Coordinates of N, CA and C and ligand atoms in Angstrom, one line a residue:
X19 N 121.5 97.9 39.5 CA 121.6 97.1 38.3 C 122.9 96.4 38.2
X20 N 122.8 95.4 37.9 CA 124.1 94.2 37.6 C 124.7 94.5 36.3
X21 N 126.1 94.1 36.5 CA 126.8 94.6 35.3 C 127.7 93.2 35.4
X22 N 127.8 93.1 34.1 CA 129.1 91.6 33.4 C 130.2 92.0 33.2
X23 N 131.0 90.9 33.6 CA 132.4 91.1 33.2 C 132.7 90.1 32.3
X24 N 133.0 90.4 30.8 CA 133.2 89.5 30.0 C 134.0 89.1 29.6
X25 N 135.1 87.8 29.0 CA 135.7 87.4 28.2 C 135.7 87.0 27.1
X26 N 136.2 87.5 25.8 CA 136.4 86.8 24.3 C 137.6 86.6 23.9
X27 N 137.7 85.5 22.7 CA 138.5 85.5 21.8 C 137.9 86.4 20.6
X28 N 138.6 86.9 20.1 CA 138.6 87.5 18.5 C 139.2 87.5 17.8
X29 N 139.1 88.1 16.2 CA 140.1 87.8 15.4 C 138.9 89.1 14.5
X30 N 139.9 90.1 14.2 CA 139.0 91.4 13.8 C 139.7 91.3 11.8
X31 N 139.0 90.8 11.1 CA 139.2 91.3 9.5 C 138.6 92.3 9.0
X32 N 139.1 93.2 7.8 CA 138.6 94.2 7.4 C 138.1 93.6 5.8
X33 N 136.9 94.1 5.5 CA 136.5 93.4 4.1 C 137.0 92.6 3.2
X34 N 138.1 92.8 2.7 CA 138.9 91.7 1.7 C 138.9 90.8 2.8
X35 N 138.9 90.6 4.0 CA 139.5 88.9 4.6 C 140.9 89.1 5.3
X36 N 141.6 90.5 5.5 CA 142.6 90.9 5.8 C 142.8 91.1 7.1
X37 N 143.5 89.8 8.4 CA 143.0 90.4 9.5 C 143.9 91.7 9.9
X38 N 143.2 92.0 10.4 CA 143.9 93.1 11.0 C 144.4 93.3 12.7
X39 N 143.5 92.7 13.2 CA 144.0 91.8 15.1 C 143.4 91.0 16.0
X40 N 144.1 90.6 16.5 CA 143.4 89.0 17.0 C 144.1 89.0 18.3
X41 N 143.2 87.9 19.5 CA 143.6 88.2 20.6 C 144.6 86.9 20.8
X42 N 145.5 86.9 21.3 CA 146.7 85.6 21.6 C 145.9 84.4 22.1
X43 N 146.2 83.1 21.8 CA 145.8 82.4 22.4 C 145.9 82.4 24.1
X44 N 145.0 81.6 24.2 CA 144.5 81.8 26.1 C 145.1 83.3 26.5
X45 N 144.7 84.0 25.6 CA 144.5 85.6 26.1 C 143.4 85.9 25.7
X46 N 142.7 85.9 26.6 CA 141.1 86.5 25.9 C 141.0 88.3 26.4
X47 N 139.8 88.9 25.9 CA 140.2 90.2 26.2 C 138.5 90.5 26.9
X48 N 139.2 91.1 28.2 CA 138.5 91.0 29.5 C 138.0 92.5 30.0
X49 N 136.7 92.4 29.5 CA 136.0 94.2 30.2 C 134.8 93.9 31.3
X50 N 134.3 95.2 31.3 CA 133.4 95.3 32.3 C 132.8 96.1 31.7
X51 N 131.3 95.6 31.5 CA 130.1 95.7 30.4 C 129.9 97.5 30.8
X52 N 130.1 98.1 30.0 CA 129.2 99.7 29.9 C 130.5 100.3 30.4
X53 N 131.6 100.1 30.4 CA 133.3 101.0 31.0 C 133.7 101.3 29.8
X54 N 133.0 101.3 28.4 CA 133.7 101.7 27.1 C 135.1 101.0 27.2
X55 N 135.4 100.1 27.5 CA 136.6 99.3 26.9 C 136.5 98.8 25.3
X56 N 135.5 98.7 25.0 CA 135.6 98.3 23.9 C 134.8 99.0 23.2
X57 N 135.0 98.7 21.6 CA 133.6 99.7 20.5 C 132.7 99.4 20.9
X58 N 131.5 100.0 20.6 CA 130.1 99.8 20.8 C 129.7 98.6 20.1
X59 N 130.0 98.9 18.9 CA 129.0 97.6 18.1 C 129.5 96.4 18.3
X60 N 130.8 95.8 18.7 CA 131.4 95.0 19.7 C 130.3 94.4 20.9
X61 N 130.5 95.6 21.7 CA 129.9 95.2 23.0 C 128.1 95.0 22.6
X62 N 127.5 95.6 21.8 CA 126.5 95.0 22.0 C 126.1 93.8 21.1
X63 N 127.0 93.8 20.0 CA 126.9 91.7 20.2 C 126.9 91.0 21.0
X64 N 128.7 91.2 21.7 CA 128.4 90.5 22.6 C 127.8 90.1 23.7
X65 N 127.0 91.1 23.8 CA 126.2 90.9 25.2 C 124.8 89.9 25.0
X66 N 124.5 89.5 23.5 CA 123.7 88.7 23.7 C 124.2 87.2 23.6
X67 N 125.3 87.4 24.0 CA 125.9 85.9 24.0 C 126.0 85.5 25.2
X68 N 125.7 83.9 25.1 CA 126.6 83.1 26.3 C 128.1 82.4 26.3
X69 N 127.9 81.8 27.1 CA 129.6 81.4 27.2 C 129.7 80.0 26.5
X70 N 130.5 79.9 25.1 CA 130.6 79.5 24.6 C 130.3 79.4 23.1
X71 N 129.5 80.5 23.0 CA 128.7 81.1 21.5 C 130.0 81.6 20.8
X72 N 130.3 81.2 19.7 CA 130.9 81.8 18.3 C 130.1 82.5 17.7
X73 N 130.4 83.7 16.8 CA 129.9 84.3 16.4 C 130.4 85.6 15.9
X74 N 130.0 85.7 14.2 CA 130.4 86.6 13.3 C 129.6 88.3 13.8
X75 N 130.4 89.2 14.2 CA 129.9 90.2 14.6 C 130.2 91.4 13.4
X76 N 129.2 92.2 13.0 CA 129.9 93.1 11.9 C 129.7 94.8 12.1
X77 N 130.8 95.5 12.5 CA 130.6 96.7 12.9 C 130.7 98.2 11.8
X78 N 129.7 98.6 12.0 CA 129.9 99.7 10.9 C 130.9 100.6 11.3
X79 N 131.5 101.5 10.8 CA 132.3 103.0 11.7 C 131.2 103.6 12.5
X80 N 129.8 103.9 12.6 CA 129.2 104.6 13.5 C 129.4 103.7 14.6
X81 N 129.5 103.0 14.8 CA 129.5 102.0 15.8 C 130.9 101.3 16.5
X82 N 131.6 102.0 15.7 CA 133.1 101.7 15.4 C 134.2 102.7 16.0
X83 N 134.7 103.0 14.8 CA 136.0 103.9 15.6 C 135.9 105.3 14.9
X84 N 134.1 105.1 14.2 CA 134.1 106.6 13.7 C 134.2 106.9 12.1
X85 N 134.3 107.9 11.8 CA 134.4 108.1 10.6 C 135.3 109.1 9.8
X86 N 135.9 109.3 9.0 CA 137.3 109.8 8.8 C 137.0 111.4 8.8
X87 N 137.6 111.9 9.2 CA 137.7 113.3 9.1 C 139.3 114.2 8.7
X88 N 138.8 114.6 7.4 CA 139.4 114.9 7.1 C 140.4 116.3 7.1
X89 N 139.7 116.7 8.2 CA 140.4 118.1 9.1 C 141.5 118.0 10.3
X90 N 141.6 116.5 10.2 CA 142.4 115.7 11.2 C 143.7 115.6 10.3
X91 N 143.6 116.3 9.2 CA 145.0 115.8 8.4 C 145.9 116.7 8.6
X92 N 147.3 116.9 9.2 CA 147.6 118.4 9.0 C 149.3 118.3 8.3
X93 N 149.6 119.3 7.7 CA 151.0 119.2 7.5 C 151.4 119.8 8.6
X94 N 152.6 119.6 8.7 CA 153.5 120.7 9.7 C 155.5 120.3 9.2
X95 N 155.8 121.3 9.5 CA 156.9 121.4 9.2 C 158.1 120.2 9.8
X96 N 158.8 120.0 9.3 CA 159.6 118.6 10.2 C 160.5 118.6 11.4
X97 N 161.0 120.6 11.5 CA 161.9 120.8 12.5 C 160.4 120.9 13.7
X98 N 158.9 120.6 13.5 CA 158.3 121.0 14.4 C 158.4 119.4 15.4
X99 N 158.5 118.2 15.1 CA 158.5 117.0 15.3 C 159.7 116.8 16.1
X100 N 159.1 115.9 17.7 CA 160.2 115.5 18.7 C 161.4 114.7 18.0
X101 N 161.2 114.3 17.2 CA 162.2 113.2 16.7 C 163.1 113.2 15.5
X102 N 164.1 112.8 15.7 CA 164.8 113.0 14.2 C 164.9 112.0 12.9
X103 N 164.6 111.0 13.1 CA 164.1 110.2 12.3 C 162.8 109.7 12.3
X104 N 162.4 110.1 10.9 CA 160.7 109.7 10.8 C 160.7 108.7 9.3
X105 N 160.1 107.7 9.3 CA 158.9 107.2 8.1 C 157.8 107.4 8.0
X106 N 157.6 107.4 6.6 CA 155.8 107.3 6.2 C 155.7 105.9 7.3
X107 N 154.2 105.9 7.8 CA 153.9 104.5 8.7 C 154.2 105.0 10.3
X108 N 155.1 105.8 10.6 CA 155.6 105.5 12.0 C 153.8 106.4 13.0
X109 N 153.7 105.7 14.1 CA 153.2 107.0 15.1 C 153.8 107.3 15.8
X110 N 153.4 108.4 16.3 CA 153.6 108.7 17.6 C 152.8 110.2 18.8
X111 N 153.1 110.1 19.7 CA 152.0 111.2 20.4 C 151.7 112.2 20.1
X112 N 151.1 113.3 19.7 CA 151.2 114.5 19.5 C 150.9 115.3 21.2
X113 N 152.0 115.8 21.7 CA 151.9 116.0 23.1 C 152.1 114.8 24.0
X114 N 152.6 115.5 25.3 CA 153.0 115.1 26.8 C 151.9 114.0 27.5
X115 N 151.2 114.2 27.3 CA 150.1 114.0 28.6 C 149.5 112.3 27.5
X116 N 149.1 111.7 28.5 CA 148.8 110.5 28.2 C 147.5 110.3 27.1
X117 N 146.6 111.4 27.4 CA 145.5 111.4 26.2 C 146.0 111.8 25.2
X118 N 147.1 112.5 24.8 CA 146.9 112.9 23.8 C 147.0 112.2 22.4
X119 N 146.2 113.3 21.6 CA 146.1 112.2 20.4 C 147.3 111.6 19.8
X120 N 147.4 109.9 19.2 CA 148.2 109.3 18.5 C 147.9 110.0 16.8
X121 N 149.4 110.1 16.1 CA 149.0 110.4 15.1 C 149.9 109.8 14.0
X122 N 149.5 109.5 12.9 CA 150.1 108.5 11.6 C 151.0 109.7 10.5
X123 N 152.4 109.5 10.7 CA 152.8 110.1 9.3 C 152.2 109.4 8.0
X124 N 151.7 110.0 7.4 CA 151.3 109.4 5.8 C 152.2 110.0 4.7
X125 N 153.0 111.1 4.6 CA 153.9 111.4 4.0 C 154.8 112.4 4.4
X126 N 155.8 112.3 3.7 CA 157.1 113.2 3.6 C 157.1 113.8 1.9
X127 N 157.4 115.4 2.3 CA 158.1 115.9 1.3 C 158.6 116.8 1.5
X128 N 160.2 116.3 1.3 CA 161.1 117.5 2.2 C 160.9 117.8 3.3
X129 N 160.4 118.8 3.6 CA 160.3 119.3 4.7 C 159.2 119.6 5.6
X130 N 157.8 119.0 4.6 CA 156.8 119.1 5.1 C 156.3 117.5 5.6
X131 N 156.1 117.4 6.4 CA 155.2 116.0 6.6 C 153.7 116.0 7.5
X132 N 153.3 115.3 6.3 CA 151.4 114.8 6.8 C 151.1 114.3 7.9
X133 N 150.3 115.0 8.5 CA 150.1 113.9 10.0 C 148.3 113.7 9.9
X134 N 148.1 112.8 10.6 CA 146.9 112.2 9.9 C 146.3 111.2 11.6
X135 N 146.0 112.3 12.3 CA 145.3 111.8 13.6 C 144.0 110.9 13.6
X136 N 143.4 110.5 12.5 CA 142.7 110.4 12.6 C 142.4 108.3 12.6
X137 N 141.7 107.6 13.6 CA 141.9 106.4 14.1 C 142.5 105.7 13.1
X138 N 143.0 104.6 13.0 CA 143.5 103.8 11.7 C 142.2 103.2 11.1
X139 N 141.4 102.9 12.1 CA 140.1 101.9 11.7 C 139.3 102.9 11.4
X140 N 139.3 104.0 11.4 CA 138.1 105.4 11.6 C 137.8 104.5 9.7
X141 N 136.5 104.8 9.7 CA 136.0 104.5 8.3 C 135.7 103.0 7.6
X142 N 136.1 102.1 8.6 CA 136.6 100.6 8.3 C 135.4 100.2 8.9
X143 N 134.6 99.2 7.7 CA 133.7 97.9 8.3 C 134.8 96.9 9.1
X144 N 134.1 96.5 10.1 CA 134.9 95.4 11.2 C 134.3 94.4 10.9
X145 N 134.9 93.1 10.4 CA 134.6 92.3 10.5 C 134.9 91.1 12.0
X146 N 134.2 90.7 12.8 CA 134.8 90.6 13.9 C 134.3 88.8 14.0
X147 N 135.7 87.7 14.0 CA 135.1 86.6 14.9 C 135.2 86.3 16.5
X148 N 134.0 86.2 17.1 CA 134.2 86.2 18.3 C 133.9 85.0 19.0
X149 N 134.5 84.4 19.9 CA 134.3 83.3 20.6 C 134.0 84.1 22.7
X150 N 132.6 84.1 23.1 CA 132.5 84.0 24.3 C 133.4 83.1 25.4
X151 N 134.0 83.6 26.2 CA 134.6 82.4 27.1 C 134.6 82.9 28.4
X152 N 134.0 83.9 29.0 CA 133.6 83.7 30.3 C 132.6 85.1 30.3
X153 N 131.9 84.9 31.2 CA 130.8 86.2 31.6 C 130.4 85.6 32.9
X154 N 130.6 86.5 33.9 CA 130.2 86.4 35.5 C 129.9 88.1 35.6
X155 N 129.2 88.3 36.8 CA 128.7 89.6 37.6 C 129.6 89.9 38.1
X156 N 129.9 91.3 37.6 CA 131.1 92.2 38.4 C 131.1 92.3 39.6
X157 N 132.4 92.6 40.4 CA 132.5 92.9 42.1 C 131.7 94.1 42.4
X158 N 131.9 94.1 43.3 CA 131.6 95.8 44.1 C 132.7 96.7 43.9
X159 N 133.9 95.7 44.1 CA 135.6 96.4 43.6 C 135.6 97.2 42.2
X160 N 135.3 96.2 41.3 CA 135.2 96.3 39.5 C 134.2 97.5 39.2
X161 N 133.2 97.9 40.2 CA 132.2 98.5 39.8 C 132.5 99.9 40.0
X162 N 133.5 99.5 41.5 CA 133.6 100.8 42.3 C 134.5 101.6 41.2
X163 N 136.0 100.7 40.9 CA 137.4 100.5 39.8 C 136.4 101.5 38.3
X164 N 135.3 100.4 37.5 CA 134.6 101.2 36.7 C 135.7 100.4 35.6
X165 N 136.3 98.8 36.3 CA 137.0 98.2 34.6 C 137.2 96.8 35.5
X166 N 137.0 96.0 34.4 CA 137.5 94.4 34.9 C 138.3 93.9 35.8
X167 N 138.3 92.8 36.5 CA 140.2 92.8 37.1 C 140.1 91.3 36.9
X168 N 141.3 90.9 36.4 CA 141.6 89.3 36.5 C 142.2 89.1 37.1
X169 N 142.9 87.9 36.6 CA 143.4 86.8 37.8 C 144.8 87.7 38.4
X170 N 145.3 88.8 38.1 CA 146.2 89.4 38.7 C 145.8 90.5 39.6
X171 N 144.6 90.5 39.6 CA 143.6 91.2 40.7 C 143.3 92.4 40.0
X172 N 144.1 94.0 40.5 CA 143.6 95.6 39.9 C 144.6 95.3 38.7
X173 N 144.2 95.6 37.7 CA 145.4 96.0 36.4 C 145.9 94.8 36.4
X174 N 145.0 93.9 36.4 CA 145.8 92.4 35.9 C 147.4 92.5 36.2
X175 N 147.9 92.8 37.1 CA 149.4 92.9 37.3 C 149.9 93.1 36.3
X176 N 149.6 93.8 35.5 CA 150.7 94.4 34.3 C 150.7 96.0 34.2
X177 N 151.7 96.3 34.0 CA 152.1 97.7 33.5 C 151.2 98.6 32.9
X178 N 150.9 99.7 33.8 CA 149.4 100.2 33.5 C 149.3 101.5 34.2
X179 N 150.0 102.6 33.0 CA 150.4 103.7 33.4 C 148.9 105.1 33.5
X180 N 148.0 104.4 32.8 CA 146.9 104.9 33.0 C 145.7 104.7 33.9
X181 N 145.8 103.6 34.8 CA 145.2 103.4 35.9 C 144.6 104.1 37.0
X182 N 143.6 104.7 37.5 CA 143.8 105.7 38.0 C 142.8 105.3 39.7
X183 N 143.3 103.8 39.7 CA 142.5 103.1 40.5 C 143.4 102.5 41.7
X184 N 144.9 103.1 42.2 CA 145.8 103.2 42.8 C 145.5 104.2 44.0
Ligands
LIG23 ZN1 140.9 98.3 39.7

């Protein structure tokens, strides 16, 4: 079975009209159909597009980045945290290893601070504009790889500490 390798522009708002992120001009964002690069409800709009179709895509959280859980919220103490300066807002890893989960300070008091692992978008309708701009049939490389490659060949020549296609 044949698999696509796609390119879009987007521009992702959350209900009020608030974007929230968007792909740089002549940066389009480049996967390989069924690699989970991207959310579900994403990919399966775009897959019934061609190249050059605009089009308002709208993703629920099941489809999305999920739904909030709120057992993902935890306090912990502040001498437990790598760092010595923290804000409400900042992230950062919880653990060494490259999966591990990103997590949101949401508050400080004293000595306790909230960590709040849970996605930023977890719970958020997506509003998504997309512009198609390229779709071709993946390589044998890309298939073998299991992710896109552009014009900079494996890992688009950029910095790509999770690659595991080396
Ligand atoms: Zn590769």
């Amino acid at each position: 079975m044949s698999r696509n390798v796609i390119s879009f522009n987007y521009t992702l708002k959350d209900k009020a009209g608030q974007v929230l992120d968007q792909s740089q001009p002549n940066q389009p964002l480049t996967y390989l159909e069924g690699s989970n690069t991207i959310i579900q409800g994403l990919e399966t709009g775009l897959s019934k597009l061609n190249v050059g179709d605009m089009e308002e895509i709208i993703v629920r959280p099941e489809n999305g980045y999920g739904f909030r859980d709120e057992s993902q919220v935890d306090v912990i103490s502040r001498s437990q945290l790598p760092v010595e300066e923290i804000s409400v807002g900042d992230y950062f890893q919880a653990g060494n290893d490259a999966h591990a989960p990103v997590v949101q300070v949401v508050k400080i008091d004293g000595d306790n601070v909230t960590l709040d692992a849970n996605h930023p978008l977890a719970g958020v309708d997506l509003f998504f504009s997309v512009e198609l701009v390229g779709k071709r049939e993946a390589t044998e490389e890309e298939l073998s790889h299991g992710h896109a490659h552009t014009e900079g060949g494996c890992c688009g020549g950029h910095d790509n500490g999770g690659c595991g296609c080396h």
